[in-house]
Amino acid sequence: MDLLQEVVGVPPTGRSLSRPRQSGVTMVLDKGLGLGETRDLLEVAGSYIDFIKLGFGTTVLYNPPLLAAKVEMVRSFGIEIYPGGTFVEIAIARGRLSPCLRRLKEVGFTAVEISDGSLTLDQKTRVHAINLARNAGFVVLTEIGKKNPKIYAGPSEMARQAVADRKAGAEWIIIEGRENGSRTWIYDTNGRLKDSVCDAFLTAVGEPAVLIWEAPRKAQQVKFIHRFGPDVNLGNIPPGEVLSLEAMRRGLRGDTISLIIDVPDPCQVPAQDRIPG
């Protein structure tokens, strides 16, 4: 262990660095990093990343050799990589899911997200897509919730969908939080978590360990860590904030230092130790 790590007792919260992790998963939203930027991200923070999602439909916009090189680089660090759910939604809508999965496998992708955030899938189609992806050898994640804030489904309906997805074979359930972390079924217009909705959903779903909460904002990440602990699964993390999130998970930021050190109430600090003012 490095001396600096030894001084502060890293890993203070006992976080595992070995993958595949079954908890404390971090999913990064990649909106178009080049090879150099990807290499920098992986060398600096690769140990703390479990999934990289190539956002939206950006997968088809890469030069094919560049895409293959990027996927190979990510996989060399033991990280799962997959295209955004919107990309797969379009393939399903056009009746092209099977050839799409074959091509993704050829390129080297290891995971697939099945969602209906932008379009609408009936349950039979959703289950069929999950089965196709599993049978093709992909890690299957599904996402619940709509991107359009005018289309709202309550926590009970979302829980039923999550349970059905798990029964169909999904390994992880992503809770829609969007790129900006606002105006979804779990966040209000200011990006604050709807606690009552979250409580009702968790009561109904009964399997919180497989949930990945999309939380692109720092305040949301802090909220989830304080609520569920440092091993909560979080997604849509901007590439430049992976280390910051890991620091929060380990109590190495002021927002979460109470995870590892008893921080006294300022009112309880002895008078002689108080800062005047």
PDB file of C-alpha atoms in Angstrom:
ATOM      1  CA  MET A   1       0.000   0.000   0.000  1.00  0.00           C
ATOM      2  CA  ASP A   2       1.225   3.475  -0.886  1.00  0.00           C
ATOM      3  CA  LEU A   3       2.324   5.613   2.075  1.00  0.00           C
ATOM      4  CA  LEU A   4      -0.338   8.239   1.373  1.00  0.00           C
ATOM      5  CA  GLN A   5      -3.016   5.545   1.314  1.00  0.00           C
ATOM      6  CA  GLU A   6      -1.615   4.085   4.518  1.00  0.00           C
ATOM      7  CA  VAL A   7      -1.796   7.444   6.278  1.00  0.00           C
ATOM      8  CA  VAL A   8      -5.526   7.872   5.665  1.00  0.00           C
ATOM      9  CA  GLY A   9      -6.394   4.197   5.771  1.00  0.00           C
ATOM     10  CA  VAL A  10      -7.576   3.729   2.194  1.00  0.00           C
ATOM     11  CA  PRO A  11      -9.843   1.953   1.436  1.00  0.00           C
ATOM     12  CA  PRO A  12     -11.600   3.401   4.500  1.00  0.00           C
ATOM     13  CA  THR A  13     -15.013   2.034   3.623  1.00  0.00           C
ATOM     14  CA  GLY A  14     -13.764  -1.400   2.566  1.00  0.00           C
ATOM     15  CA  ARG A  15     -14.674  -0.894  -1.098  1.00  0.00           C
ATOM     16  CA  SER A  16     -13.612  -3.689  -3.394  1.00  0.00           C
ATOM     17  CA  LEU A  17     -11.379  -2.970  -6.380  1.00  0.00           C
ATOM     18  CA  SER A  18     -11.952  -6.381  -7.960  1.00  0.00           C
ATOM     19  CA  ARG A  19     -14.488  -6.838 -10.757  1.00  0.00           C
ATOM     20  CA  PRO A  20     -17.119  -7.906 -11.467  1.00  0.00           C
ATOM     21  CA  ARG A  21     -18.496  -6.011  -8.477  1.00  0.00           C
ATOM     22  CA  GLN A  22     -21.904  -6.974  -7.166  1.00  0.00           C
ATOM     23  CA  SER A  23     -22.373  -3.640  -5.410  1.00  0.00           C
ATOM     24  CA  GLY A  24     -20.970  -0.144  -5.572  1.00  0.00           C
ATOM     25  CA  VAL A  25     -21.180  -0.211  -9.364  1.00  0.00           C
ATOM     26  CA  THR A  26     -20.245   2.942 -11.287  1.00  0.00           C
ATOM     27  CA  MET A  27     -21.570   3.429 -14.814  1.00  0.00           C
ATOM     28  CA  VAL A  28     -20.021   6.226 -16.888  1.00  0.00           C
ATOM     29  CA  LEU A  29     -21.882   8.119 -19.609  1.00  0.00           C
ATOM     30  CA  ASP A  30     -19.495   8.659 -22.539  1.00  0.00           C
ATOM     31  CA  LYS A  31     -20.811  11.247 -24.998  1.00  0.00           C
ATOM     32  CA  GLY A  32     -17.901  11.038 -27.421  1.00  0.00           C
ATOM     33  CA  LEU A  33     -14.455  10.623 -25.860  1.00  0.00           C
ATOM     34  CA  GLY A  34     -11.608  10.077 -28.301  1.00  0.00           C
ATOM     35  CA  LEU A  35      -9.053   7.302 -27.905  1.00  0.00           C
ATOM     36  CA  GLY A  36      -6.613   9.536 -26.048  1.00  0.00           C
ATOM     37  CA  GLU A  37      -9.275  10.786 -23.657  1.00  0.00           C
ATOM     38  CA  THR A  38     -10.524   7.241 -23.126  1.00  0.00           C
ATOM     39  CA  ARG A  39      -7.005   6.050 -22.353  1.00  0.00           C
ATOM     40  CA  ASP A  40      -6.521   8.870 -19.853  1.00  0.00           C
ATOM     41  CA  LEU A  41      -9.831   8.040 -18.163  1.00  0.00           C
ATOM     42  CA  LEU A  42      -8.991   4.356 -17.895  1.00  0.00           C
ATOM     43  CA  GLU A  43      -5.450   4.901 -16.631  1.00  0.00           C
ATOM     44  CA  VAL A  44      -6.583   7.387 -13.986  1.00  0.00           C
ATOM     45  CA  ALA A  45      -9.917   5.937 -12.893  1.00  0.00           C
ATOM     46  CA  GLY A  46     -10.396   2.581 -14.611  1.00  0.00           C
ATOM     47  CA  SER A  47     -10.286   0.660 -11.334  1.00  0.00           C
ATOM     48  CA  TYR A  48     -13.437   2.446 -10.211  1.00  0.00           C
ATOM     49  CA  ILE A  49     -15.528   1.964 -13.370  1.00  0.00           C
ATOM     50  CA  ASP A  50     -17.762  -1.045 -14.038  1.00  0.00           C
ATOM     51  CA  PHE A  51     -19.710   0.041 -17.124  1.00  0.00           C
ATOM     52  CA  ILE A  52     -19.150   2.592 -19.873  1.00  0.00           C
ATOM     53  CA  LYS A  53     -22.204   3.537 -21.907  1.00  0.00           C
ATOM     54  CA  LEU A  54     -21.739   5.185 -25.291  1.00  0.00           C
ATOM     55  CA  GLY A  55     -24.591   7.644 -24.904  1.00  0.00           C
ATOM     56  CA  PHE A  56     -27.750   7.824 -26.975  1.00  0.00           C
ATOM     57  CA  GLY A  57     -27.161   6.713 -30.582  1.00  0.00           C
ATOM     58  CA  THR A  58     -23.557   7.915 -30.799  1.00  0.00           C
ATOM     59  CA  THR A  59     -22.319   4.371 -31.477  1.00  0.00           C
ATOM     60  CA  VAL A  60     -23.211   4.658 -35.174  1.00  0.00           C
ATOM     61  CA  LEU A  61     -21.364   7.968 -35.562  1.00  0.00           C
ATOM     62  CA  TYR A  62     -17.893   6.580 -34.835  1.00  0.00           C
ATOM     63  CA  ASN A  63     -15.510   5.633 -37.605  1.00  0.00           C
ATOM     64  CA  PRO A  64     -15.742   1.787 -37.450  1.00  0.00           C
ATOM     65  CA  PRO A  65     -12.009   1.142 -36.846  1.00  0.00           C
ATOM     66  CA  LEU A  66     -11.991   3.821 -34.133  1.00  0.00           C
ATOM     67  CA  LEU A  67     -15.059   2.299 -32.478  1.00  0.00           C
ATOM     68  CA  ALA A  68     -13.495  -1.166 -32.473  1.00  0.00           C
ATOM     69  CA  ALA A  69     -10.254   0.214 -31.022  1.00  0.00           C
ATOM     70  CA  LYS A  70     -12.127   2.079 -28.311  1.00  0.00           C
ATOM     71  CA  VAL A  71     -14.198  -0.952 -27.329  1.00  0.00           C
ATOM     72  CA  GLU A  72     -11.064  -3.115 -27.233  1.00  0.00           C
ATOM     73  CA  MET A  73      -9.283  -0.572 -25.035  1.00  0.00           C
ATOM     74  CA  VAL A  74     -12.149  -0.432 -22.550  1.00  0.00           C
ATOM     75  CA  ARG A  75     -12.377  -4.225 -22.414  1.00  0.00           C
ATOM     76  CA  SER A  76      -8.627  -4.504 -21.785  1.00  0.00           C
ATOM     77  CA  PHE A  77      -9.301  -2.827 -18.434  1.00  0.00           C
ATOM     78  CA  GLY A  78     -11.984  -5.371 -17.547  1.00  0.00           C
ATOM     79  CA  ILE A  79     -14.835  -2.885 -17.973  1.00  0.00           C
ATOM     80  CA  GLU A  80     -18.159  -3.718 -19.633  1.00  0.00           C
ATOM     81  CA  ILE A  81     -19.110  -1.420 -22.516  1.00  0.00           C
ATOM     82  CA  TYR A  82     -22.441  -0.999 -24.247  1.00  0.00           C
ATOM     83  CA  PRO A  83     -24.312   1.331 -26.612  1.00  0.00           C
ATOM     84  CA  GLY A  84     -26.993   3.670 -25.330  1.00  0.00           C
ATOM     85  CA  GLY A  85     -30.519   2.364 -24.960  1.00  0.00           C
ATOM     86  CA  THR A  86     -31.904   4.720 -27.616  1.00  0.00           C
ATOM     87  CA  PHE A  87     -29.669   3.028 -30.192  1.00  0.00           C
ATOM     88  CA  VAL A  88     -31.181  -0.367 -29.360  1.00  0.00           C
ATOM     89  CA  GLU A  89     -34.722   1.057 -29.245  1.00  0.00           C
ATOM     90  CA  ILE A  90     -34.316   2.180 -32.862  1.00  0.00           C
ATOM     91  CA  ALA A  91     -33.041  -1.263 -33.887  1.00  0.00           C
ATOM     92  CA  ILE A  92     -36.067  -2.892 -32.240  1.00  0.00           C
ATOM     93  CA  ALA A  93     -38.504  -0.439 -33.842  1.00  0.00           C
ATOM     94  CA  ARG A  94     -37.052  -1.230 -37.271  1.00  0.00           C
ATOM     95  CA  GLY A  95     -37.138  -4.981 -36.713  1.00  0.00           C
ATOM     96  CA  ARG A  96     -33.331  -5.156 -36.828  1.00  0.00           C
ATOM     97  CA  LEU A  97     -32.435  -6.258 -33.310  1.00  0.00           C
ATOM     98  CA  SER A  98     -30.935  -9.642 -34.251  1.00  0.00           C
ATOM     99  CA  PRO A  99     -28.495  -8.294 -36.874  1.00  0.00           C
ATOM    100  CA  CYS A 100     -27.770  -5.365 -34.575  1.00  0.00           C
ATOM    101  CA  LEU A 101     -26.759  -7.724 -31.760  1.00  0.00           C
ATOM    102  CA  ARG A 102     -24.585  -9.747 -34.127  1.00  0.00           C
ATOM    103  CA  ARG A 103     -22.763  -6.615 -35.235  1.00  0.00           C
ATOM    104  CA  LEU A 104     -22.325  -5.372 -31.657  1.00  0.00           C
ATOM    105  CA  LYS A 105     -20.805  -8.724 -30.753  1.00  0.00           C
ATOM    106  CA  GLU A 106     -18.426  -8.527 -33.728  1.00  0.00           C
ATOM    107  CA  VAL A 107     -17.268  -5.071 -32.644  1.00  0.00           C
ATOM    108  CA  GLY A 108     -16.596  -6.356 -29.131  1.00  0.00           C
ATOM    109  CA  PHE A 109     -19.425  -4.935 -27.038  1.00  0.00           C
ATOM    110  CA  THR A 110     -20.144  -7.045 -23.971  1.00  0.00           C
ATOM    111  CA  ALA A 111     -23.392  -5.588 -22.637  1.00  0.00           C
ATOM    112  CA  VAL A 112     -26.695  -4.299 -23.988  1.00  0.00           C
ATOM    113  CA  GLU A 113     -29.333  -1.993 -22.546  1.00  0.00           C
ATOM    114  CA  ILE A 114     -32.979  -2.707 -23.308  1.00  0.00           C
ATOM    115  CA  SER A 115     -35.205   0.292 -22.676  1.00  0.00           C
ATOM    116  CA  ASP A 116     -38.243   2.178 -23.883  1.00  0.00           C
ATOM    117  CA  GLY A 117     -37.338   5.641 -22.682  1.00  0.00           C
ATOM    118  CA  SER A 118     -37.916   7.250 -26.074  1.00  0.00           C
ATOM    119  CA  LEU A 119     -40.216   4.756 -27.800  1.00  0.00           C
ATOM    120  CA  THR A 120     -42.796   2.323 -26.441  1.00  0.00           C
ATOM    121  CA  LEU A 121     -42.292  -1.441 -26.249  1.00  0.00           C
ATOM    122  CA  ASP A 122     -45.044  -3.864 -25.346  1.00  0.00           C
ATOM    123  CA  GLN A 123     -44.111  -6.415 -22.710  1.00  0.00           C
ATOM    124  CA  LYS A 124     -43.815  -9.302 -25.171  1.00  0.00           C
ATOM    125  CA  THR A 125     -41.344  -7.354 -27.327  1.00  0.00           C
ATOM    126  CA  ARG A 126     -39.355  -6.269 -24.273  1.00  0.00           C
ATOM    127  CA  VAL A 127     -39.025  -9.826 -22.973  1.00  0.00           C
ATOM    128  CA  HIS A 128     -38.096 -11.087 -26.443  1.00  0.00           C
ATOM    129  CA  ALA A 129     -35.348  -8.444 -26.693  1.00  0.00           C
ATOM    130  CA  ILE A 130     -33.966  -9.397 -23.275  1.00  0.00           C
ATOM    131  CA  ASN A 131     -33.925 -13.072 -24.254  1.00  0.00           C
ATOM    132  CA  LEU A 132     -32.223 -12.384 -27.592  1.00  0.00           C
ATOM    133  CA  ALA A 133     -29.501 -10.352 -25.910  1.00  0.00           C
ATOM    134  CA  ARG A 134     -28.932 -12.938 -23.183  1.00  0.00           C
ATOM    135  CA  ASN A 135     -28.787 -15.783 -25.687  1.00  0.00           C
ATOM    136  CA  ALA A 136     -26.230 -13.791 -27.688  1.00  0.00           C
ATOM    137  CA  GLY A 137     -23.992 -13.713 -24.612  1.00  0.00           C
ATOM    138  CA  PHE A 138     -24.468 -10.111 -23.516  1.00  0.00           C
ATOM    139  CA  VAL A 139     -24.767  -8.784 -20.001  1.00  0.00           C
ATOM    140  CA  VAL A 140     -28.301  -7.371 -20.075  1.00  0.00           C
ATOM    141  CA  LEU A 141     -29.274  -4.142 -18.389  1.00  0.00           C
ATOM    142  CA  THR A 142     -32.763  -2.721 -18.685  1.00  0.00           C
ATOM    143  CA  GLU A 143     -33.896   0.804 -17.974  1.00  0.00           C
ATOM    144  CA  ILE A 144     -37.228   1.857 -16.495  1.00  0.00           C
ATOM    145  CA  GLY A 145     -38.772   5.287 -16.917  1.00  0.00           C
ATOM    146  CA  LYS A 146     -39.460   7.691 -19.756  1.00  0.00           C
ATOM    147  CA  LYS A 147     -37.311  10.554 -21.021  1.00  0.00           C
ATOM    148  CA  ASN A 148     -40.376  12.681 -21.786  1.00  0.00           C
ATOM    149  CA  PRO A 149     -41.436  14.303 -18.475  1.00  0.00           C
ATOM    150  CA  LYS A 150     -45.032  14.489 -19.718  1.00  0.00           C
ATOM    151  CA  ILE A 151     -45.235  10.683 -19.723  1.00  0.00           C
ATOM    152  CA  TYR A 152     -45.346   9.627 -16.094  1.00  0.00           C
ATOM    153  CA  ALA A 153     -45.616   6.167 -14.584  1.00  0.00           C
ATOM    154  CA  GLY A 154     -45.941   5.728 -10.847  1.00  0.00           C
ATOM    155  CA  PRO A 155     -43.610   3.785  -8.540  1.00  0.00           C
ATOM    156  CA  SER A 156     -45.847   0.696  -8.476  1.00  0.00           C
ATOM    157  CA  GLU A 157     -45.830   0.435 -12.268  1.00  0.00           C
ATOM    158  CA  MET A 158     -42.069   0.962 -12.363  1.00  0.00           C
ATOM    159  CA  ALA A 159     -41.586  -1.732  -9.731  1.00  0.00           C
ATOM    160  CA  ARG A 160     -43.711  -4.179 -11.723  1.00  0.00           C
ATOM    161  CA  GLN A 161     -41.580  -3.494 -14.797  1.00  0.00           C
ATOM    162  CA  ALA A 162     -38.354  -4.007 -12.841  1.00  0.00           C
ATOM    163  CA  VAL A 163     -39.590  -7.314 -11.424  1.00  0.00           C
ATOM    164  CA  ALA A 164     -40.716  -8.468 -14.882  1.00  0.00           C
ATOM    165  CA  ASP A 165     -37.339  -7.534 -16.388  1.00  0.00           C
ATOM    166  CA  ARG A 166     -35.499  -9.503 -13.726  1.00  0.00           C
ATOM    167  CA  LYS A 167     -37.744 -12.493 -14.321  1.00  0.00           C
ATOM    168  CA  ALA A 168     -36.977 -12.241 -18.048  1.00  0.00           C
ATOM    169  CA  GLY A 169     -33.237 -12.362 -17.338  1.00  0.00           C
ATOM    170  CA  ALA A 170     -31.996  -8.794 -16.892  1.00  0.00           C
ATOM    171  CA  GLU A 171     -28.998  -8.621 -14.553  1.00  0.00           C
ATOM    172  CA  TRP A 172     -29.247  -4.920 -13.731  1.00  0.00           C
ATOM    173  CA  ILE A 173     -32.128  -2.437 -13.665  1.00  0.00           C
ATOM    174  CA  ILE A 174     -31.255   1.180 -14.458  1.00  0.00           C
ATOM    175  CA  ILE A 175     -33.446   3.901 -12.972  1.00  0.00           C
ATOM    176  CA  GLU A 176     -33.924   6.617 -15.594  1.00  0.00           C
ATOM    177  CA  GLY A 177     -32.308   9.869 -14.490  1.00  0.00           C
ATOM    178  CA  ARG A 178     -31.438  11.329 -17.867  1.00  0.00           C
ATOM    179  CA  GLU A 179     -28.253  13.108 -18.808  1.00  0.00           C
ATOM    180  CA  ASN A 180     -29.157  16.194 -16.771  1.00  0.00           C
ATOM    181  CA  GLY A 181     -30.676  14.520 -13.711  1.00  0.00           C
ATOM    182  CA  SER A 182     -34.003  16.360 -13.692  1.00  0.00           C
ATOM    183  CA  ARG A 183     -37.668  16.026 -14.669  1.00  0.00           C
ATOM    184  CA  THR A 184     -37.924  12.254 -14.458  1.00  0.00           C
ATOM    185  CA  TRP A 185     -40.131   9.995 -12.399  1.00  0.00           C
ATOM    186  CA  ILE A 186     -37.610  10.087  -9.507  1.00  0.00           C
ATOM    187  CA  TYR A 187     -36.301  13.680  -9.839  1.00  0.00           C
ATOM    188  CA  ASP A 188     -38.179  16.967  -9.789  1.00  0.00           C
ATOM    189  CA  THR A 189     -37.446  19.936 -12.057  1.00  0.00           C
ATOM    190  CA  ASN A 190     -34.575  21.002  -9.779  1.00  0.00           C
ATOM    191  CA  GLY A 191     -32.976  17.564  -9.720  1.00  0.00           C
ATOM    192  CA  ARG A 192     -34.073  16.740  -6.178  1.00  0.00           C
ATOM    193  CA  LEU A 193     -34.947  13.126  -5.407  1.00  0.00           C
ATOM    194  CA  LYS A 194     -38.658  12.519  -4.883  1.00  0.00           C
ATOM    195  CA  ASP A 195     -38.273  10.697  -1.569  1.00  0.00           C
ATOM    196  CA  SER A 196     -41.861   9.487  -1.300  1.00  0.00           C
ATOM    197  CA  VAL A 197     -41.746   8.069  -4.835  1.00  0.00           C
ATOM    198  CA  CYS A 198     -38.405   6.404  -4.113  1.00  0.00           C
ATOM    199  CA  ASP A 199     -39.745   4.905  -0.869  1.00  0.00           C
ATOM    200  CA  ALA A 200     -42.842   3.504  -2.562  1.00  0.00           C
ATOM    201  CA  PHE A 201     -40.784   2.046  -5.411  1.00  0.00           C
ATOM    202  CA  LEU A 202     -38.292   0.358  -3.088  1.00  0.00           C
ATOM    203  CA  THR A 203     -41.081  -1.121  -0.984  1.00  0.00           C
ATOM    204  CA  ALA A 204     -42.661  -2.621  -4.099  1.00  0.00           C
ATOM    205  CA  VAL A 205     -39.551  -3.774  -5.966  1.00  0.00           C
ATOM    206  CA  GLY A 206     -37.974  -5.767  -3.130  1.00  0.00           C
ATOM    207  CA  GLU A 207     -34.535  -6.177  -4.768  1.00  0.00           C
ATOM    208  CA  PRO A 208     -32.559  -2.933  -4.375  1.00  0.00           C
ATOM    209  CA  ALA A 209     -29.126  -4.521  -4.899  1.00  0.00           C
ATOM    210  CA  VAL A 210     -29.639  -4.801  -8.680  1.00  0.00           C
ATOM    211  CA  LEU A 211     -30.722  -1.185  -9.158  1.00  0.00           C
ATOM    212  CA  ILE A 212     -28.417   1.363 -10.810  1.00  0.00           C
ATOM    213  CA  TRP A 213     -29.565   4.901 -10.044  1.00  0.00           C
ATOM    214  CA  GLU A 214     -28.717   7.407 -12.757  1.00  0.00           C
ATOM    215  CA  ALA A 215     -27.313  10.319 -10.762  1.00  0.00           C
ATOM    216  CA  PRO A 216     -25.268  12.724 -12.897  1.00  0.00           C
ATOM    217  CA  ARG A 217     -25.312  15.505 -10.288  1.00  0.00           C
ATOM    218  CA  LYS A 218     -23.041  15.649  -7.252  1.00  0.00           C
ATOM    219  CA  ALA A 219     -25.927  16.454  -4.889  1.00  0.00           C
ATOM    220  CA  GLN A 220     -27.753  13.344  -6.111  1.00  0.00           C
ATOM    221  CA  GLN A 221     -24.688  11.169  -5.594  1.00  0.00           C
ATOM    222  CA  VAL A 222     -24.259  12.494  -2.049  1.00  0.00           C
ATOM    223  CA  LYS A 223     -27.947  11.858  -1.352  1.00  0.00           C
ATOM    224  CA  PHE A 224     -27.780   8.245  -2.494  1.00  0.00           C
ATOM    225  CA  ILE A 225     -24.533   7.532  -0.630  1.00  0.00           C
ATOM    226  CA  HIS A 226     -25.961   8.891   2.609  1.00  0.00           C
ATOM    227  CA  ARG A 227     -29.213   7.029   2.082  1.00  0.00           C
ATOM    228  CA  PHE A 228     -27.944   3.638   0.906  1.00  0.00           C
ATOM    229  CA  GLY A 229     -24.270   3.664   1.838  1.00  0.00           C
ATOM    230  CA  PRO A 230     -21.057   3.859  -0.222  1.00  0.00           C
ATOM    231  CA  ASP A 231     -21.855   0.691  -2.164  1.00  0.00           C
ATOM    232  CA  VAL A 232     -24.951   2.082  -3.862  1.00  0.00           C
ATOM    233  CA  ASN A 233     -24.936   1.562  -7.639  1.00  0.00           C
ATOM    234  CA  LEU A 234     -24.768   4.846  -9.571  1.00  0.00           C
ATOM    235  CA  GLY A 235     -24.924   5.651 -13.274  1.00  0.00           C
ATOM    236  CA  ASN A 236     -24.628   8.410 -15.874  1.00  0.00           C
ATOM    237  CA  ILE A 237     -21.507   9.637 -14.115  1.00  0.00           C
ATOM    238  CA  PRO A 238     -19.566  12.156 -16.251  1.00  0.00           C
ATOM    239  CA  PRO A 239     -16.085  10.821 -17.138  1.00  0.00           C
ATOM    240  CA  GLY A 240     -14.318  13.665 -15.349  1.00  0.00           C
ATOM    241  CA  GLU A 241     -16.145  12.963 -12.096  1.00  0.00           C
ATOM    242  CA  VAL A 242     -15.342   9.289 -11.537  1.00  0.00           C
ATOM    243  CA  LEU A 243     -12.537   9.999  -9.063  1.00  0.00           C
ATOM    244  CA  SER A 244     -14.667  12.593  -7.294  1.00  0.00           C
ATOM    245  CA  LEU A 245     -17.452  10.036  -6.880  1.00  0.00           C
ATOM    246  CA  GLU A 246     -15.021   7.407  -5.618  1.00  0.00           C
ATOM    247  CA  ALA A 247     -13.681   9.910  -3.102  1.00  0.00           C
ATOM    248  CA  MET A 248     -17.234  10.428  -1.862  1.00  0.00           C
ATOM    249  CA  ARG A 249     -17.834   6.683  -1.661  1.00  0.00           C
ATOM    250  CA  ARG A 250     -14.723   6.341   0.513  1.00  0.00           C
ATOM    251  CA  GLY A 251     -15.394   9.297   2.785  1.00  0.00           C
ATOM    252  CA  LEU A 252     -12.569  11.319   1.261  1.00  0.00           C
ATOM    253  CA  ARG A 253     -14.697  14.422   0.642  1.00  0.00           C
ATOM    254  CA  GLY A 254     -16.304  16.751   3.112  1.00  0.00           C
ATOM    255  CA  ASP A 255     -19.781  15.713   1.949  1.00  0.00           C
ATOM    256  CA  THR A 256     -19.247  12.136   3.145  1.00  0.00           C
ATOM    257  CA  ILE A 257     -16.314  12.285   5.579  1.00  0.00           C
ATOM    258  CA  SER A 258     -18.722  11.175   8.312  1.00  0.00           C
ATOM    259  CA  LEU A 259     -18.574   7.700   6.731  1.00  0.00           C
ATOM    260  CA  ILE A 260     -15.098   7.191   8.182  1.00  0.00           C
ATOM    261  CA  ILE A 261     -14.628   9.807  10.908  1.00  0.00           C
ATOM    262  CA  ASP A 262     -16.990  10.915  13.637  1.00  0.00           C
ATOM    263  CA  VAL A 263     -17.564  14.546  12.807  1.00  0.00           C
ATOM    264  CA  PRO A 264     -18.692  16.408  15.935  1.00  0.00           C
ATOM    265  CA  ASP A 265     -21.658  18.714  15.962  1.00  0.00           C
ATOM    266  CA  PRO A 266     -20.215  22.261  15.873  1.00  0.00           C
ATOM    267  CA  CYS A 267     -22.358  23.055  18.895  1.00  0.00           C
ATOM    268  CA  GLN A 268     -20.575  20.309  20.828  1.00  0.00           C
ATOM    269  CA  VAL A 269     -17.018  21.475  20.108  1.00  0.00           C
ATOM    270  CA  PRO A 270     -15.334  22.599  23.348  1.00  0.00           C
ATOM    271  CA  ALA A 271     -15.340  26.362  23.730  1.00  0.00           C
ATOM    272  CA  GLN A 272     -11.532  26.593  23.652  1.00  0.00           C
ATOM    273  CA  ASP A 273     -11.453  24.836  20.253  1.00  0.00           C
ATOM    274  CA  ARG A 274     -14.112  26.923  18.554  1.00  0.00           C
ATOM    275  CA  ILE A 275     -13.182  29.391  15.848  1.00  0.00           C
ATOM    276  CA  PRO A 276     -14.269  32.844  16.965  1.00  0.00           C
ATOM    277  CA  GLY A 277     -16.606  34.798  14.785  1.00  0.00           C
TER     278      GLY A 277
END
